[in-house]
CSV table of C-alpha atoms and ligand atoms in Angstrom, one decimal:
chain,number,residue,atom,x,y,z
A,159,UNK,CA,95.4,116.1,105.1
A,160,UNK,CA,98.0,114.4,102.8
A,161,UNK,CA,98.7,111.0,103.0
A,162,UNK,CA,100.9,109.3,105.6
A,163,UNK,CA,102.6,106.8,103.7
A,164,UNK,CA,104.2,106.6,100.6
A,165,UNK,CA,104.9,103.4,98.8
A,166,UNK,CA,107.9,104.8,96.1
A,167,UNK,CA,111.6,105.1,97.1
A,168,UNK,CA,112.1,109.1,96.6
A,169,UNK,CA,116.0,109.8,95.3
A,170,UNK,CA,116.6,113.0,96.0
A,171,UNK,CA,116.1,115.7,99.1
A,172,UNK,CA,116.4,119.1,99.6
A,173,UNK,CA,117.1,120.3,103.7
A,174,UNK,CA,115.8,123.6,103.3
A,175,UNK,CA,117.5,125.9,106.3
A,176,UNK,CA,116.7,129.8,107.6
A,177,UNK,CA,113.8,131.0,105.2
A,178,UNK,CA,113.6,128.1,103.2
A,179,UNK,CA,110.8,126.7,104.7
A,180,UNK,CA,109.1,125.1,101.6
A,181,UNK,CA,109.2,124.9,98.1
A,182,UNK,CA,106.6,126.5,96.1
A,183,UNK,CA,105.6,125.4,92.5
A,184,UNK,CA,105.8,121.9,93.5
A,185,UNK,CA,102.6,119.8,94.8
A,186,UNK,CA,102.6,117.9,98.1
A,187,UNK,CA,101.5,114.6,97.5
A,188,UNK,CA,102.3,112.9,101.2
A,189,UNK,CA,103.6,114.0,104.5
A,190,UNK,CA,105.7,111.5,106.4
A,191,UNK,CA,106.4,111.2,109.9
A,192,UNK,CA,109.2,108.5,110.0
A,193,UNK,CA,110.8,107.9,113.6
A,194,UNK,CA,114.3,106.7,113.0
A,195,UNK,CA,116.6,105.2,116.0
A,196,UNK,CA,117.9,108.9,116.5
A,197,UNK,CA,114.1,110.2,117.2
A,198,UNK,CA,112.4,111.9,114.7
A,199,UNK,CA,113.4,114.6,112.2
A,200,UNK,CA,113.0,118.3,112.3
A,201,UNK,CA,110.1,118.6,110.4
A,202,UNK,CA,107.6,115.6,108.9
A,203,UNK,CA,109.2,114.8,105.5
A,204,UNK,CA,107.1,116.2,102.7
A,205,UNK,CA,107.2,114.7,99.2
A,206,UNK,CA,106.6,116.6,96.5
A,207,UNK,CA,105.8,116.3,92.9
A,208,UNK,CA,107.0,118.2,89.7
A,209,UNK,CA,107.2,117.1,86.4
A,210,UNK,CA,105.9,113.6,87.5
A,211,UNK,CA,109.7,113.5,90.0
A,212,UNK,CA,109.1,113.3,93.3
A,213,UNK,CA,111.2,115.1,96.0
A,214,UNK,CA,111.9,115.2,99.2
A,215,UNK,CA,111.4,118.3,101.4
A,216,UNK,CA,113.1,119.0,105.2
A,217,UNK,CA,113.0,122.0,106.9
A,218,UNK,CA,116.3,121.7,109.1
A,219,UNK,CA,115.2,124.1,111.5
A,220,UNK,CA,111.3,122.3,112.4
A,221,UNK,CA,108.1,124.2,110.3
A,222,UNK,CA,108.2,126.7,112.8
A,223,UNK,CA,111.9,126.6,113.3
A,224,UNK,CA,111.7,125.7,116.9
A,225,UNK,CA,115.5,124.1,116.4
A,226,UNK,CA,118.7,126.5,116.9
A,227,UNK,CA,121.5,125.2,114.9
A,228,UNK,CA,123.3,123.1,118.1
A,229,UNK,CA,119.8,121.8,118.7
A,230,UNK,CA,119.0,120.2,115.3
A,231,UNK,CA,118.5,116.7,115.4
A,232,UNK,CA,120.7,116.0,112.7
A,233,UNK,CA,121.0,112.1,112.7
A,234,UNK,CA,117.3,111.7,112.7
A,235,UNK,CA,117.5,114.3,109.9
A,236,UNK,CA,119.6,112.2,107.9
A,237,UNK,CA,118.4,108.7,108.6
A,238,UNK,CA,114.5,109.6,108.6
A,239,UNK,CA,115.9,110.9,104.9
A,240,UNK,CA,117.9,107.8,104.1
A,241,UNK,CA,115.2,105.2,105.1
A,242,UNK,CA,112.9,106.8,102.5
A,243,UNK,CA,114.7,106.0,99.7
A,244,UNK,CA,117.2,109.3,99.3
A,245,UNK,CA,120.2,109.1,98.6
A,246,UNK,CA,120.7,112.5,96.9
A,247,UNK,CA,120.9,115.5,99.3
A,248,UNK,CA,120.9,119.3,98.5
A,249,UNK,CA,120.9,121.5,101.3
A,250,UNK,CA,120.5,124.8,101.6
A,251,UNK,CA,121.8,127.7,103.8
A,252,UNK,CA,122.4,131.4,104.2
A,253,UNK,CA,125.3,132.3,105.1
A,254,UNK,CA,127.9,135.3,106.1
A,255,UNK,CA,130.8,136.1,103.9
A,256,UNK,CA,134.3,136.5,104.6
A,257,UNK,CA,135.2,137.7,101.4
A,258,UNK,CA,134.9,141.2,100.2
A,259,UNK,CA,133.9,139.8,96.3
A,260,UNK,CA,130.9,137.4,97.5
A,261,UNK,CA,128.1,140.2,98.6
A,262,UNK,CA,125.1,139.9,100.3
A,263,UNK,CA,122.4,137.7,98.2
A,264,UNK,CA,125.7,136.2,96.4
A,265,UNK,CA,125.4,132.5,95.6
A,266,UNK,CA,128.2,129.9,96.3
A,267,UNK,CA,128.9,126.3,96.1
A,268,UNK,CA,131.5,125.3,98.4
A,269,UNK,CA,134.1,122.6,98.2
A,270,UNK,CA,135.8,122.6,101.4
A,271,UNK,CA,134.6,123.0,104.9
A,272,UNK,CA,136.4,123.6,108.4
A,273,UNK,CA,134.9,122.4,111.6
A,274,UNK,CA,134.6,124.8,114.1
A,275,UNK,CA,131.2,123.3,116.0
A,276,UNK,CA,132.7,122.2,119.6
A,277,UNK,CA,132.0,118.8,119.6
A,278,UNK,CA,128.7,119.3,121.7
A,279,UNK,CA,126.3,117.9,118.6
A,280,UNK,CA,125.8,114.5,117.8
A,281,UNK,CA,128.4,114.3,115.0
A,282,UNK,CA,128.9,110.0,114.1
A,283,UNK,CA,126.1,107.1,113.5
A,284,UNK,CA,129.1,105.5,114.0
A,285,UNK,CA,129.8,104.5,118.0
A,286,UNK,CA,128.3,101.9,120.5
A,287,UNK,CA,130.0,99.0,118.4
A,288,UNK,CA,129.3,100.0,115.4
A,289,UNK,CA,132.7,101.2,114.5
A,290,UNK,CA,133.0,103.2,111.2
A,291,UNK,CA,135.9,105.7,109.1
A,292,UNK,CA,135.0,107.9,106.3
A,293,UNK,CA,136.9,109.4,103.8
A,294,UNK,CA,136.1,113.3,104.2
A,295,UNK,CA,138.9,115.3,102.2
A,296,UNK,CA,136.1,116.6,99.6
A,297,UNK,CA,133.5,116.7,101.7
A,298,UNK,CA,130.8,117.0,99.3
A,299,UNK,CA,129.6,115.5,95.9
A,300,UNK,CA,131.9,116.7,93.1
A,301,UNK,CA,128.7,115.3,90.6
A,302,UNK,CA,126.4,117.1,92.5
A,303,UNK,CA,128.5,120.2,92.4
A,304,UNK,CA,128.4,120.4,88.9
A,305,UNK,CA,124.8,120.0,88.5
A,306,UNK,CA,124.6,123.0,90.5
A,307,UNK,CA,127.1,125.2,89.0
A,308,UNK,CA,125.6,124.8,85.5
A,309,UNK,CA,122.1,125.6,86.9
A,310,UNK,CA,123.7,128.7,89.0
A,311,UNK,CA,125.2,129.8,85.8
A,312,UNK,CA,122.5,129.2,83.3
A,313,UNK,CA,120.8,132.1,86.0
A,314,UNK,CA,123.8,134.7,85.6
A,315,UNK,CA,122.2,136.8,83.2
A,316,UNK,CA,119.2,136.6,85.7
A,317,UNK,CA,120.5,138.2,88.7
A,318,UNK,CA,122.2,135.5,89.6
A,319,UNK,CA,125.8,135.8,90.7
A,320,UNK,CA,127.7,132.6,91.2
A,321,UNK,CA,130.7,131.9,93.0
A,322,UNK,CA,132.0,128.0,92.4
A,323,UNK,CA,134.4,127.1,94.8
A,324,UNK,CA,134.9,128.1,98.3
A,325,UNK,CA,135.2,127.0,102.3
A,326,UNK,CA,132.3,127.0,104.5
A,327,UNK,CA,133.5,128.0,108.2
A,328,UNK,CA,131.2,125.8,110.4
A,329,UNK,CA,130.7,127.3,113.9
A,330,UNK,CA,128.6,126.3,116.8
A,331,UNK,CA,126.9,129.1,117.9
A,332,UNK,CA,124.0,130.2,118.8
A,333,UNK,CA,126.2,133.4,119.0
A,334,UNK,CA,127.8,134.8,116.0
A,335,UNK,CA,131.7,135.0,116.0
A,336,UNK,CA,134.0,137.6,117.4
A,337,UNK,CA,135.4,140.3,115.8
A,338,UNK,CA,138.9,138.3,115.9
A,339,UNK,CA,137.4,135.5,115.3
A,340,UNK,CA,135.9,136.4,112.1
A,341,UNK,CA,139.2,138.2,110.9
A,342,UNK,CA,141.1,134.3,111.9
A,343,UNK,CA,138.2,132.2,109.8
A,344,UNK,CA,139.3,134.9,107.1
A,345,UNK,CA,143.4,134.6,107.4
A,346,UNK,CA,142.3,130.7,107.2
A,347,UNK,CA,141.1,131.3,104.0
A,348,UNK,CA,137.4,131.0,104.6
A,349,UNK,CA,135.1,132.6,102.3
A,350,UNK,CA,131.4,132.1,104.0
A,351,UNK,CA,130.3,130.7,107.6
A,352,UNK,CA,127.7,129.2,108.9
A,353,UNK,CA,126.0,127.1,112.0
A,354,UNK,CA,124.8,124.8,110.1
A,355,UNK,CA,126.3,122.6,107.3
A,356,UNK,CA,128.4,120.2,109.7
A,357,UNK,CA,127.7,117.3,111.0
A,358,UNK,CA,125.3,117.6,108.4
A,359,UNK,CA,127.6,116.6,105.5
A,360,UNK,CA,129.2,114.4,107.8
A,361,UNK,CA,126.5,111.9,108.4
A,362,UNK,CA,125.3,112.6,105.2
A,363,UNK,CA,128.7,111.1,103.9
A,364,UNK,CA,128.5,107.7,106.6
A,365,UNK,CA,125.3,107.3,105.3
A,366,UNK,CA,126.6,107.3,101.6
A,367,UNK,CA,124.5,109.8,100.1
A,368,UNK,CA,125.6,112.3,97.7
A,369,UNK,CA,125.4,115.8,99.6
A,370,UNK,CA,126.0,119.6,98.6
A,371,UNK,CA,125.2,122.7,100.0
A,372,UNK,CA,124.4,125.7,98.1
A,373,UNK,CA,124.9,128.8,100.3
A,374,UNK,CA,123.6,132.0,100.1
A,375,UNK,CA,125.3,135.0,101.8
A,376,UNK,CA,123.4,137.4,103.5
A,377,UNK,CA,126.5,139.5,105.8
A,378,UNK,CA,129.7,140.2,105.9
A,379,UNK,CA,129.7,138.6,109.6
A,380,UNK,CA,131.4,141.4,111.8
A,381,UNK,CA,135.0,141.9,109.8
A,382,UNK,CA,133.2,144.4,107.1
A,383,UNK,CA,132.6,148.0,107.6
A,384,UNK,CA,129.0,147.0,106.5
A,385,UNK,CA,126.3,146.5,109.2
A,386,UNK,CA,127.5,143.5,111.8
A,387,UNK,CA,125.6,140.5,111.1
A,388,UNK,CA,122.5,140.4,112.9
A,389,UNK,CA,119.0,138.1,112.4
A,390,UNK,CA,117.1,140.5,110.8
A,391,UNK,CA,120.1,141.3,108.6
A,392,UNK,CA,120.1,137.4,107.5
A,393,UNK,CA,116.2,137.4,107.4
A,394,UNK,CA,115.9,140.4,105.2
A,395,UNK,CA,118.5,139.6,102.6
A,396,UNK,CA,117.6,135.9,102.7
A,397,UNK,CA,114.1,137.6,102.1
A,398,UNK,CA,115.0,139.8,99.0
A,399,UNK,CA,116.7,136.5,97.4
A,400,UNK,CA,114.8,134.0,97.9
A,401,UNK,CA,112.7,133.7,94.8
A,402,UNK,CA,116.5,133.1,93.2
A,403,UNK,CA,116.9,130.7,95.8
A,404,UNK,CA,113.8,128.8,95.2
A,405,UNK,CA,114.3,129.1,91.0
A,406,UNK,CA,117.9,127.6,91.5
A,407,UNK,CA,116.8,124.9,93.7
A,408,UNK,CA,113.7,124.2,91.5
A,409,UNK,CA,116.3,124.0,88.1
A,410,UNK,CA,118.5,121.9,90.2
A,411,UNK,CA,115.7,119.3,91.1
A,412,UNK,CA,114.3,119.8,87.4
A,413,UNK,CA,118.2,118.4,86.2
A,414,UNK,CA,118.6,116.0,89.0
A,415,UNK,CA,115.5,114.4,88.1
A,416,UNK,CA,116.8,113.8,84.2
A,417,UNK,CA,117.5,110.4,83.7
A,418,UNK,CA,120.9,110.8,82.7
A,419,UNK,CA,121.4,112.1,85.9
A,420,UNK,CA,120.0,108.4,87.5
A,421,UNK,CA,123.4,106.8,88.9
A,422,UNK,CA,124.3,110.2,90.6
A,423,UNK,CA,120.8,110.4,92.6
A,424,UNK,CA,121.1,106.7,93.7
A,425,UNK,CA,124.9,107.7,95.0
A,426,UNK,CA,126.2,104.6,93.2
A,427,UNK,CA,129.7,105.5,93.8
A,428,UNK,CA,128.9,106.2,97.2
A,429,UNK,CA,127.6,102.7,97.5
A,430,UNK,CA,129.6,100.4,100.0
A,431,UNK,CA,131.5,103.1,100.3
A,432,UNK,CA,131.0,103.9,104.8
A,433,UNK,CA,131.0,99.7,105.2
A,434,UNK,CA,129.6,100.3,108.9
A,435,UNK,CA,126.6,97.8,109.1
A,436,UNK,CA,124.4,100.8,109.7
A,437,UNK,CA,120.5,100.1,110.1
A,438,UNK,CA,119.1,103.5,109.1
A,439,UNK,CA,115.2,102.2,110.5
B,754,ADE,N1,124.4,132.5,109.0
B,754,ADE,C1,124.2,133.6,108.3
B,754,ADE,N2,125.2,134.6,108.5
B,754,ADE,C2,126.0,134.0,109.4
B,754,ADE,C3,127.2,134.5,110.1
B,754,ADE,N3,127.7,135.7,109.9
B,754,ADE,N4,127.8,133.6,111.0
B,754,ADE,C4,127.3,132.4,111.2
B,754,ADE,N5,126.2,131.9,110.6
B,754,ADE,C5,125.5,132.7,109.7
């Protein structure tokens, strides 16, 4: 029975995605149930407290992740997220690899993404007269990025292994990719995909926030010799990681929350910067 409201602009989110559910470690101090013109987000928005910063926490998928990837109601997401205040986004996925060097439970911050969803998700706030162009050759937050590497690499000596560039293959599923399709993603030069990280960053991006996605691998999709990724592959290495996953996220929200840190949480340099006349309430 937490409270409803909240009167405190919160900075900085995470969008938690497939077993990432919640964040332990941190105490909920309000549940909000915001409905944005897009309908309401996955999950109620929980803030949480640590170290007397206060986060917010979104399961992408819905608590009981009722949402397949083509089904998430990513605008609401984003906006429900953006009307609260944030404008500091760190989201969170598991992911298959493409590479032979980035293993199962692997860690990896991507820098580049290719679009393979079909088109069939609402992908743009901007449309119906509100007419909008963003910039999206880096599509995420080089700032952000480096928070995150130093954290991931602070952890090496910890069982974590870091990779701190790569592409993110976004595809639509619900199904997992051919055979030649995954062997393509990987002549692209893909090293991990997933279902889930676009239009995510996308509308993250026309609604100026700052936006990364740390990935975790748990398959080789279906180009390896290892077992062809499955859900109960991705659930059980996603399973016998996440405590690294949660203790990188938790040292990344520990930094964030620094003030030194201020001007990248409020996206200052994003500020301005989609110049749509977008209401996000
Ligand atoms: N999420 C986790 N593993 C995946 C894979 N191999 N393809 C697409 N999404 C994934």
């Amino acid at each position: 029975n937490l409270p409803t409201t909240f009167d405190k602009p919160v900075h900085i989110a995470v969008i938690g995605g497939t077993g990432l559910a919640q964040l332990e470690g941190y105490e909920p101090i309000a549940e909000l149930n915001p409905i944005t013109p897009w309908g309401p987000p996955a999950s109620p928005i929980r803030i949480l407290s640590h170290n007397g910063a206060n986060i917010a926490f979104l399961a992408r998928h819905g608590l009981y992740h009722q949402y397949a990837p083509h089904e998430v109601p990513n605008r609401a997401n984003i906006a429900a997220l953006r009307h609260i205040g944030v404008r500091c986004v760190i989201a969170f996925s598991a992911v298959g690899s493409l590479q032979e060097e980035i293993k199962p439970m692997d860690f990896v911050v991507p820098d580049q993404v290719i679009d393979r969803t079909k088109g069939i998700r609402p992908f743009t706030f901007f449309e119906g007269g509100v007419v909008g162009h963003v910039g999206f050759a880096d599509p995420f937050d080089a700032g952000l990025a480096a928070v995150v590497k130093r954290c991931a690499q602070s952890m090496e000596g910890d069982g974590v292994v870091l990779h701190d560039k790569g592409t993110v293959v976004v595809m639509e599923g619900p199904q997992f990719s051919t055979r030649a399709e995954s062997h393509m993603y990987r002549s692209w030069g893909g090293s991990v995909i997933n279902m889930s990280t676009l239009p995510e960053a996308k509308l993250a991006r026309e609604a100026e926030l700052s936006y990364q996605v740390i990935a975790m691998a748990t398959d080789y999709d279906c180009w390896h010799s290892f077992e062809d990724v499955n859900v109960e592959l991705v659930l059980k290495y996603m399973k016998a990681n996440v405590n690294n996953a949660k203790r990188l996220v938790g040292s990344v929200l520990d930094q964030l929350s620094q003030r030194e840190h201020s001007d990248l949480i409020t996206a200052k340099h994003w500020e301005g910067y989609a110049q749509g006349g977008l209401k996000f309430m």
